[in-house]
XYZ file of C-alpha atoms in Angstrom:
596
model
C 18.720 -7.070 -24.456
C 21.631 -8.543 -22.508
C 23.671 -5.389 -23.127
C 21.018 -3.428 -21.276
C 20.837 -5.912 -18.427
C 22.644 -5.158 -15.200
C 24.199 -8.130 -13.420
C 21.782 -9.738 -11.003
C 24.402 -9.478 -8.296
C 24.708 -5.752 -8.938
C 20.924 -5.597 -8.728
C 21.058 -7.336 -5.353
C 23.755 -4.908 -4.200
C 21.500 -2.017 -5.247
C 18.607 -3.596 -3.383
C 20.705 -4.151 -0.260
C 22.061 -0.603 -0.374
C 18.577 0.869 -0.704
C 17.461 -1.243 2.275
C 20.353 -0.051 4.450
C 18.070 0.801 7.382
C 17.121 -2.897 7.537
C 20.702 -4.222 7.725
C 20.121 -5.452 11.266
C 17.099 -7.454 10.095
C 19.115 -8.926 7.212
C 21.894 -9.951 9.568
C 19.522 -11.411 12.176
C 17.585 -13.297 9.493
C 20.857 -14.676 8.146
C 21.946 -15.719 11.654
C 18.641 -17.487 12.299
C 18.877 -19.277 8.934
C 22.442 -20.355 9.739
C 21.568 -21.658 13.220
C 18.469 -23.412 11.925
C 20.559 -25.269 9.339
C 23.225 -26.026 11.976
C 20.687 -27.758 14.221
C 18.955 -29.247 11.174
C 22.005 -31.290 10.136
C 23.037 -32.215 13.700
C 20.602 -35.212 13.958
C 22.491 -36.944 11.120
C 25.653 -36.757 13.212
C 23.762 -38.131 16.207
C 22.483 -41.035 14.083
C 26.084 -41.921 13.201
C 27.060 -41.718 16.864
C 24.079 -43.944 17.760
C 25.219 -46.544 15.214
C 28.668 -46.335 16.746
C 27.138 -46.946 20.206
C 25.194 -49.990 19.041
C 28.177 -51.521 17.211
C 31.046 -50.684 19.571
C 29.172 -50.233 22.885
C 31.792 -49.675 25.676
C 34.407 -48.835 23.014
C 32.253 -46.241 21.262
C 33.098 -42.577 20.678
C 30.935 -41.489 23.636
C 32.579 -44.000 25.934
C 35.848 -42.150 25.408
C 34.131 -39.064 26.875
C 33.195 -40.812 30.092
C 29.715 -42.146 29.237
C 30.548 -45.811 29.569
C 27.347 -47.887 29.413
C 25.414 -48.140 26.129
C 22.148 -47.320 27.946
C 23.523 -44.058 29.319
C 24.958 -43.266 25.915
C 21.562 -43.755 24.253
C 19.843 -41.666 26.952
C 22.373 -38.881 26.363
C 21.754 -39.064 22.620
C 18.002 -38.888 23.220
C 18.385 -35.780 25.381
C 20.693 -34.185 22.800
C 18.230 -35.051 20.023
C 15.378 -33.457 21.950
C 17.434 -30.302 22.576
C 18.592 -30.108 18.968
C 15.057 -30.515 17.604
C 13.871 -27.850 20.044
C 16.541 -25.366 18.932
C 15.976 -26.242 15.270
C 12.244 -25.530 15.672
C 12.945 -22.306 17.600
C 15.262 -20.920 14.945
C 12.905 -21.985 12.166
C 10.194 -19.953 13.873
C 12.538 -16.986 14.291
C 13.781 -17.079 10.704
C 10.252 -17.298 9.303
C 9.100 -14.377 11.427
C 12.193 -12.325 10.587
C 12.307 -12.951 6.814
C 8.565 -12.672 6.298
C 8.391 -9.586 8.463
C 11.281 -8.064 6.515
C 9.534 -8.944 3.253
C 6.377 -7.155 4.384
C 8.277 -4.115 5.657
C 10.346 -3.738 2.479
C 7.311 -4.329 0.285
C 5.484 -1.529 2.095
C 8.449 0.857 2.061
C 9.322 0.197 -1.578
C 5.741 0.767 -2.690
C 5.325 3.962 -0.651
C 8.780 5.298 -1.588
C 8.288 4.483 -5.265
C 4.834 6.070 -5.362
C 6.022 9.139 -3.434
C 8.960 9.512 -5.822
C 6.666 9.002 -8.807
C 4.504 11.913 -7.683
C 7.548 14.196 -7.710
C 8.755 13.301 -11.195
C 8.385 15.887 -13.937
C 5.359 15.645 -16.197
C 7.739 14.911 -19.078
C 8.540 11.568 -17.417
C 4.971 10.391 -17.985
C 4.816 11.328 -21.672
C 6.321 8.049 -22.936
C 5.144 5.765 -20.118
C 1.806 4.064 -19.700
C -0.213 4.127 -16.509
C -0.555 0.343 -16.549
C 3.201 -0.119 -16.877
C 3.862 2.095 -13.867
C 1.161 0.308 -11.857
C 2.837 -2.991 -12.777
C 6.100 -1.741 -11.244
C 4.394 -0.472 -8.084
C 2.423 -3.684 -7.634
C 3.621 -6.791 -9.499
C 7.356 -6.101 -9.328
C 7.289 -5.229 -5.652
C 5.234 -8.370 -4.938
C 7.918 -10.383 -6.764
C 10.539 -8.976 -4.401
C 8.357 -9.949 -1.465
C 8.159 -13.549 -2.689
C 11.940 -13.771 -2.929
C 12.484 -12.392 0.578
C 9.811 -14.736 1.933
C 11.491 -17.866 0.564
C 14.559 -17.322 -1.585
C 16.911 -15.566 0.849
C 16.583 -18.297 3.468
C 17.118 -21.002 0.822
C 20.317 -19.396 -0.471
C 21.753 -18.916 3.002
C 20.939 -22.455 4.088
C 22.466 -24.048 0.993
C 25.670 -22.087 1.610
C 25.600 -22.998 5.313
C 25.119 -26.691 4.517
C 28.128 -26.692 2.181
C 30.378 -25.048 4.776
C 29.282 -27.035 7.838
C 29.004 -30.436 6.192
C 32.254 -29.807 4.365
C 33.972 -29.213 7.699
C 32.598 -32.497 9.065
C 33.626 -34.402 5.929
C 37.190 -33.111 5.933
C 37.460 -33.824 9.657
C 36.264 -37.450 9.376
C 37.533 -38.528 5.932
C 39.367 -35.993 3.769
C 39.725 -38.469 0.862
C 35.979 -39.035 0.641
C 35.322 -35.315 1.091
C 37.286 -34.484 -2.038
C 35.173 -36.803 -4.199
C 31.883 -36.004 -2.442
C 32.445 -32.289 -3.056
C 33.546 -32.608 -6.662
C 29.963 -32.024 -7.962
C 29.642 -28.702 -6.140
C 31.890 -26.704 -8.530
C 29.913 -28.228 -11.418
C 26.647 -27.196 -9.776
C 27.887 -23.651 -9.054
C 29.313 -23.259 -12.547
C 25.985 -24.412 -13.946
C 24.137 -21.985 -11.686
C 26.252 -19.047 -12.859
C 25.929 -20.113 -16.483
C 22.165 -20.468 -16.369
C 21.887 -17.276 -14.343
C 23.726 -15.419 -17.092
C 21.485 -16.970 -19.742
C 18.238 -16.435 -17.866
C 18.792 -12.913 -16.496
C 17.937 -10.945 -19.672
C 15.004 -13.280 -20.312
C 13.499 -12.525 -16.926
C 13.915 -8.811 -17.521
C 11.962 -9.295 -20.738
C 9.325 -11.251 -18.785
C 8.839 -8.307 -16.385
C 8.633 -5.874 -19.315
C 5.997 -8.077 -20.980
C 4.058 -8.211 -17.728
C 4.130 -4.417 -17.642
C 2.749 -4.248 -21.182
C -0.148 -6.525 -20.239
C -0.874 -4.350 -17.212
C -0.816 -1.241 -19.402
C -3.156 -2.811 -21.951
C -5.664 -3.960 -19.329
C -5.652 -0.647 -17.429
C -6.119 1.290 -20.669
C -8.933 -0.943 -21.914
C -10.839 -0.989 -18.642
C -10.771 2.813 -18.401
C -11.820 3.048 -22.056
C -14.512 0.355 -21.992
C -17.228 2.765 -23.146
C -15.190 3.739 -26.223
C -14.440 0.088 -26.999
C -18.133 -0.763 -26.885
C -19.180 2.266 -28.899
C -16.875 1.145 -31.718
C -17.905 -2.502 -31.277
C -14.215 -3.298 -30.795
C -14.524 -5.946 -28.066
C -13.229 -8.763 -30.269
C -10.367 -6.603 -31.553
C -9.268 -5.647 -28.045
C -9.638 -9.219 -26.793
C -7.313 -10.262 -29.612
C -4.761 -7.621 -28.601
C -4.892 -8.749 -24.972
C -4.485 -12.331 -26.181
C -1.431 -11.333 -28.243
C 0.145 -9.494 -25.292
C -0.578 -12.456 -23.037
C 0.855 -14.854 -25.611
C 4.048 -12.758 -25.826
C 4.316 -12.887 -22.031
C 3.849 -16.663 -22.026
C 6.415 -17.014 -24.811
C 8.989 -14.932 -22.916
C 8.296 -16.876 -19.753
C 8.623 -20.172 -21.623
C 12.089 -19.227 -22.871
C 13.191 -18.423 -19.322
C 11.622 -21.608 -17.958
C 13.386 -23.754 -20.572
C 16.728 -22.259 -19.581
C 16.163 -22.712 -15.840
C 14.690 -26.211 -16.312
C 17.923 -27.436 -17.927
C 19.662 -26.673 -14.660
C 17.676 -29.235 -12.631
C 18.835 -32.424 -14.452
C 22.435 -31.213 -14.262
C 22.145 -30.806 -10.486
C 20.513 -34.205 -10.029
C 23.277 -35.993 -11.941
C 25.945 -34.111 -10.000
C 24.206 -35.052 -6.729
C 24.185 -38.694 -7.813
C 27.938 -38.580 -8.510
C 28.636 -37.200 -5.047
C 26.395 -39.688 -3.317
C 27.889 -42.678 -5.162
C 31.403 -41.475 -4.320
C 30.590 -41.360 -0.608
C 28.578 -44.578 -0.728
C 31.253 -46.677 -2.491
C 34.463 -45.164 -1.138
C 33.142 -44.902 2.408
C 31.871 -48.471 2.258
C 35.232 -49.781 1.061
C 37.111 -47.846 3.746
C 34.746 -49.213 6.412
C 35.211 -52.787 5.180
C 38.969 -52.274 5.232
C 38.840 -50.973 8.779
C 39.945 -47.440 7.818
C 36.602 -45.925 8.875
C 34.271 -47.000 11.646
C 30.626 -47.795 10.952
C 29.308 -44.762 12.800
C 31.440 -42.362 10.778
C 30.373 -44.091 7.582
C 26.722 -43.600 8.587
C 27.351 -39.913 9.305
C 28.952 -39.388 5.905
C 26.177 -41.188 3.990
C 23.440 -39.250 5.760
C 25.267 -35.920 5.468
C 25.879 -36.481 1.751
C 22.117 -36.606 1.340
C 21.672 -33.502 3.483
C 24.383 -31.663 1.548
C 23.617 -32.554 -2.032
C 19.912 -33.216 -2.169
C 18.861 -29.636 -1.172
C 20.930 -28.453 -4.133
C 18.232 -29.916 -6.397
C 16.071 -27.020 -5.228
C 18.753 -24.511 -6.165
C 17.289 -24.233 -9.655
C 13.983 -22.968 -8.225
C 15.819 -20.622 -5.893
C 17.927 -19.210 -8.736
C 14.746 -18.849 -10.785
C 13.087 -16.914 -7.956
C 16.240 -14.825 -7.500
C 16.396 -13.880 -11.185
C 12.746 -12.872 -11.296
C 13.171 -10.812 -8.150
C 16.302 -9.043 -9.397
C 14.613 -8.187 -12.709
C 11.801 -6.664 -10.659
C 14.280 -4.919 -8.361
C 15.920 -3.239 -11.355
C 12.574 -1.878 -12.560
C 11.632 -0.549 -9.122
C 15.078 0.910 -8.405
C 15.259 2.475 -11.877
C 11.997 4.235 -11.077
C 13.347 5.359 -7.713
C 16.540 6.661 -9.345
C 14.707 8.670 -12.012
C 15.877 12.249 -11.602
C 13.610 14.950 -10.240
C 14.180 18.225 -12.068
C 11.368 20.594 -11.124
C 9.837 19.131 -7.955
C 12.656 20.168 -5.628
C 12.083 21.708 -2.223
C 12.480 25.472 -2.215
C 11.341 28.295 0.071
C 7.575 28.683 0.431
C 6.019 32.040 -0.426
C 2.509 33.216 0.388
C 0.835 34.971 -2.514
C -2.244 37.161 -2.356
C -4.896 38.586 -4.650
C -2.896 41.792 -5.132
C -0.098 40.073 -7.022
C 0.132 40.217 -10.821
C 1.473 37.524 -13.152
C 4.100 38.444 -15.740
C 5.272 36.179 -18.588
C 8.525 37.615 -19.889
C 10.110 36.491 -23.172
C 8.758 32.997 -22.538
C 9.653 30.191 -24.961
C 9.159 26.447 -24.672
C 9.927 23.301 -26.665
C 9.143 19.680 -25.807
C 11.852 17.009 -25.757
C 11.472 16.464 -29.512
C 12.748 20.012 -30.061
C 9.607 21.302 -31.788
C 8.894 24.817 -30.480
C 5.511 25.345 -28.837
C 5.841 28.899 -27.482
C 7.981 31.739 -28.818
C 8.833 34.919 -26.932
C 5.568 35.288 -25.015
C 5.306 38.629 -23.230
C 2.085 38.892 -21.276
C 0.922 40.597 -18.097
C -2.055 39.538 -16.013
C -2.793 42.422 -13.620
C -3.715 41.591 -10.044
C -7.424 40.945 -9.581
C -8.095 41.087 -13.327
C -9.215 38.484 -15.861
C -7.113 37.765 -18.945
C -8.311 35.376 -21.639
C -5.999 33.456 -23.954
C -7.639 32.269 -27.158
C -6.521 30.821 -30.450
C -6.687 27.801 -32.740
C -6.129 24.235 -31.500
C -2.437 23.493 -30.944
C -1.441 27.133 -30.770
C 0.117 26.695 -27.273
C -2.593 28.241 -25.090
C -2.699 25.542 -22.419
C 1.096 25.219 -22.404
C 1.311 28.736 -20.958
C -0.641 27.671 -17.870
C 1.318 24.393 -17.571
C 4.485 26.468 -17.318
C 2.828 28.671 -14.680
C 1.997 25.512 -12.697
C 5.628 24.367 -13.081
C 4.632 21.157 -14.830
C 7.374 21.924 -17.362
C 10.527 24.020 -17.421
C 10.552 26.978 -19.792
C 13.227 26.811 -22.475
C 13.734 30.554 -22.248
C 12.368 33.483 -20.276
C 10.684 33.533 -16.898
C 7.361 33.860 -15.119
C 6.958 36.326 -12.276
C 4.233 36.078 -9.654
C 4.075 39.269 -7.623
C 7.482 40.155 -9.031
C 9.005 36.882 -7.777
C 10.442 34.358 -10.259
C 8.429 31.155 -9.767
C 11.581 29.079 -10.377
C 12.744 30.195 -6.932
C 9.523 28.979 -5.296
C 8.550 25.567 -4.030
C 6.376 24.033 -6.819
C 3.913 22.463 -4.352
C 3.564 25.719 -2.504
C 3.019 27.515 -5.815
C 0.320 25.097 -6.999
C -1.330 25.234 -3.605
C -2.190 28.864 -4.362
C -3.492 28.316 -7.883
C -6.931 26.876 -8.562
C -7.519 25.030 -11.839
C -10.851 24.240 -13.491
C -10.227 22.324 -16.700
C -12.234 20.654 -19.421
C -10.937 17.235 -18.385
C -12.383 16.947 -14.891
C -10.870 14.209 -12.748
C -13.017 12.942 -9.903
C -12.049 10.143 -7.543
C -14.097 7.083 -6.732
C -15.903 8.064 -3.557
C -18.611 10.397 -2.370
C -19.442 13.890 -3.587
C -18.392 15.182 -0.174
C -14.961 13.546 -0.461
C -14.402 14.964 -3.948
C -15.317 18.545 -3.034
C -13.342 18.469 0.226
C -10.290 17.344 -1.785
C -9.701 21.070 -2.335
C -9.333 21.662 1.421
C -9.025 18.440 3.445
C -9.575 20.230 6.745
C -12.849 21.899 5.690
C -15.993 21.365 7.735
C -19.129 19.789 6.291
C -20.844 23.175 6.347
C -18.016 24.732 4.307
C -18.226 21.911 1.755
C -21.987 22.399 1.418
C -21.506 26.175 1.039
C -18.949 25.607 -1.769
C -21.362 23.245 -3.535
C -24.071 25.900 -3.338
C -21.803 28.612 -4.779
C -20.979 26.273 -7.692
C -24.733 25.663 -8.203
C -24.025 21.972 -7.618
C -26.632 21.762 -4.858
C -29.315 21.821 -7.579
C -28.552 18.210 -8.529
C -26.936 17.039 -5.266
C -30.176 17.529 -3.326
C -31.979 15.237 -5.772
C -29.585 12.329 -5.263
C -30.587 9.470 -2.913
C -27.744 10.052 -0.417
C -27.232 13.704 -1.274
C -23.654 14.847 -0.737
C -22.759 11.369 0.524
C -23.641 9.741 -2.811
C -20.859 7.603 -4.300
C -20.161 8.817 -7.842
C -17.993 5.971 -9.203
C -14.567 6.040 -10.805
C -13.889 9.389 -12.515
C -17.425 10.395 -11.540
C -18.993 8.154 -14.194
C -22.412 8.267 -12.511
C -22.645 12.004 -13.168
C -23.131 14.035 -16.321
C -20.367 16.215 -17.740
C -21.963 19.375 -16.395
C -22.412 17.877 -12.942
C -18.798 16.808 -12.835
C -17.733 20.269 -13.900
C -19.737 21.885 -11.121
C -18.101 19.625 -8.539
C -14.743 20.653 -9.947
C -15.672 24.308 -9.495
C -16.923 23.648 -5.945
C -13.575 22.038 -5.177
C -11.727 25.178 -6.331
C -14.129 27.460 -4.456
C -13.348 25.553 -1.276
C -9.613 25.845 -1.982
C -10.043 29.634 -2.325
C -6.776 30.355 -4.184
C -5.558 33.867 -5.079
C -4.938 32.790 -8.698
C -7.482 30.996 -10.885
C -6.991 29.145 -14.184
C -10.053 28.231 -16.250
C -8.924 25.909 -19.035
C -11.786 25.214 -21.452
C -14.022 24.960 -18.401
C -17.290 24.988 -20.348
C -16.358 23.559 -23.734
C -17.850 20.103 -23.086
C -21.295 21.097 -21.809
C -24.573 22.188 -23.360
C -25.727 25.817 -23.527
C -28.046 25.576 -20.529
C -25.374 24.003 -18.325
C -22.810 26.453 -19.642
C -24.948 29.357 -18.491
C -25.082 27.928 -14.962
C -21.355 27.228 -14.909
C -20.502 30.658 -16.302
C -22.564 32.192 -13.535
C -20.573 30.359 -10.864
C -17.268 31.114 -12.624
C -18.082 34.800 -12.744
C -18.774 34.634 -9.027
C -15.442 33.077 -8.049
C -13.440 35.210 -10.505
C -14.384 38.480 -8.821
C -11.339 40.294 -7.427
C -9.196 37.272 -8.238
C -6.311 37.097 -10.732
C -7.783 34.875 -13.419
C -6.513 33.309 -16.654
C -9.083 31.855 -19.028
C -8.130 29.461 -21.822
C -10.958 29.163 -24.329
C -11.999 28.182 -27.824
C -15.508 29.495 -27.473
C -15.056 33.264 -27.694
C -18.519 34.017 -26.318
C -17.220 32.905 -22.886
C -14.460 35.521 -22.721
C -16.113 38.733 -23.877
C -16.142 40.016 -20.282
C -12.374 39.598 -19.851
C -10.315 42.674 -19.029
C -7.877 41.630 -21.752
C -7.906 38.999 -24.476
C -4.689 37.615 -26.004
C -4.804 35.772 -29.310
C -2.107 33.086 -29.622
C -1.265 31.727 -33.084
C 1.578 29.268 -33.717
C 2.996 29.841 -30.243
C 3.138 33.616 -30.507
C 0.861 36.417 -29.338
C -0.720 37.749 -32.530
C -2.785 40.489 -30.883
C -4.287 41.548 -27.570
C -6.906 43.934 -26.265
C -10.516 44.038 -25.078
C -13.275 42.261 -26.950
C -14.495 45.478 -28.567
C -11.000 46.691 -29.454
C -10.086 43.401 -31.125
C -13.298 43.360 -33.145
C -12.533 46.837 -34.410
C -9.057 45.744 -35.513
C -10.670 43.217 -37.825
C -7.765 40.767 -37.620
C -7.468 37.190 -36.311
C -9.825 37.593 -33.333
C -12.486 39.304 -35.426
C -12.242 36.512 -38.029
C -12.621 33.835 -35.373
C -15.546 35.711 -33.814
C -17.356 36.109 -37.097
C -16.783 32.462 -37.936
C -18.171 31.257 -34.586
C -21.123 33.607 -34.517
C -22.030 32.892 -38.125
C -21.406 29.126 -38.025
C -21.158 27.807 -34.432
C -20.825 24.260 -35.709
C -17.420 25.211 -37.185
C -16.138 26.739 -33.951
C -12.488 26.034 -33.407
């Protein structure tokens, strides 16, 4: 695990580099933290001067500067104290506003940038990653960074400032005492670096465990109906408990490491304080140090060393934040292969689609498609059929540029789609698939997703063409009815009709129908087929289907077996050949329950 871990300081450098446009805010926040600490430790110096005034009166330190009477000296100290407290409060306000504002800004930018980048990543990126894990990065990890910027940055800066400023005062007043008072600091820093090295990989494991819990919960909540149907509630609760226990165990290991740091700091602080207390006292008794200076040193020792007891918590917060930063920045640095900006091209209904010598293999090297040569004439309908796993849907995924072909090319209107902007390409292709995805919201919002600028009348017209108005009009709020996450309040056929209405509103020159009616009953299928036939007219259409009865009207049918085109032709011509298509047809017509 540690071999995979990047140094936390390198992680911070990555974070700082990515936040380059906020350098001014970082510098201002650091300045405010420095000035706040400067005015925060000044009262201890004034207390020492006040003791000096009370003890030495006309011979005090202030008397040497022209303020002769003790009363005037005390009045001056009171005015200085008031000013110092005012400036300390001002800079505390400024640092809180600056650091918390920066935390909010970076949290927002990181989340938006990470999500925007995520949307551009190739589909292959998502194959081995869970939705819950990615959500954990976009939410939990970014929130962890926010917590560090809210509190941790200021704490680190002020501890460093205290060491420098108080060290300067110590060496100015009593260099001998300073040496002994500061002896614990190297021990504390060495301990901090040691525990940081020990804890860093553990905190990375903690963030990974948190991602696994998020993935489990997201998966189970979306699959709650399946869990209940298999009476698997107890089993899933046990799995969540195990994941949670693993998270707690990882966290416990990290906490044990960081907790060892605190006693070390406290003992080191005690050594420094005793050194100042005893040596300073002896020097004062021997007349080598005045009482006021001794008071300053004792108070400043407390102000220097005691805050270091909180360094363990700050280091803990820093480690957690840097583990989160690595996960977010690794996501942001994931390479984009296909989703690159290229020239936009407007296609029309007169353009054909040509698949030339097309081959494709997934990352595991197993071939899915082999030397596919297929033409879809402009304005015509071509069906692609074949057994499950034969590669039918992969052909359309390559057309949509979800994946990069291993060999060959796809031409749209004679233009290689690899030279086109993928978003522009997809914007001109409408897809109706078996797995309909609807968003939580109203029917109106889901249909208008196909054309965000469409008017209400256009949305209603699209719903009517998809024969969705038949059930929409019966709903309590009609087209403004909220349908729930993934459209769970609707039946499969109703969801499918909304999907078709969405594509009708989009009005693309190319249409892909991927098993569009395989999950509905015969009556619903008839309605859907009617609407599909309507929108397919004079439009270049590719149909992916198992159920051969839905493609008999196609201008051409291609049979794909084991990633290769076994035969092609019209429905009648393929039946006359008596080969694969005819066998599938006879099997489905004779025994529909065995349909592939």
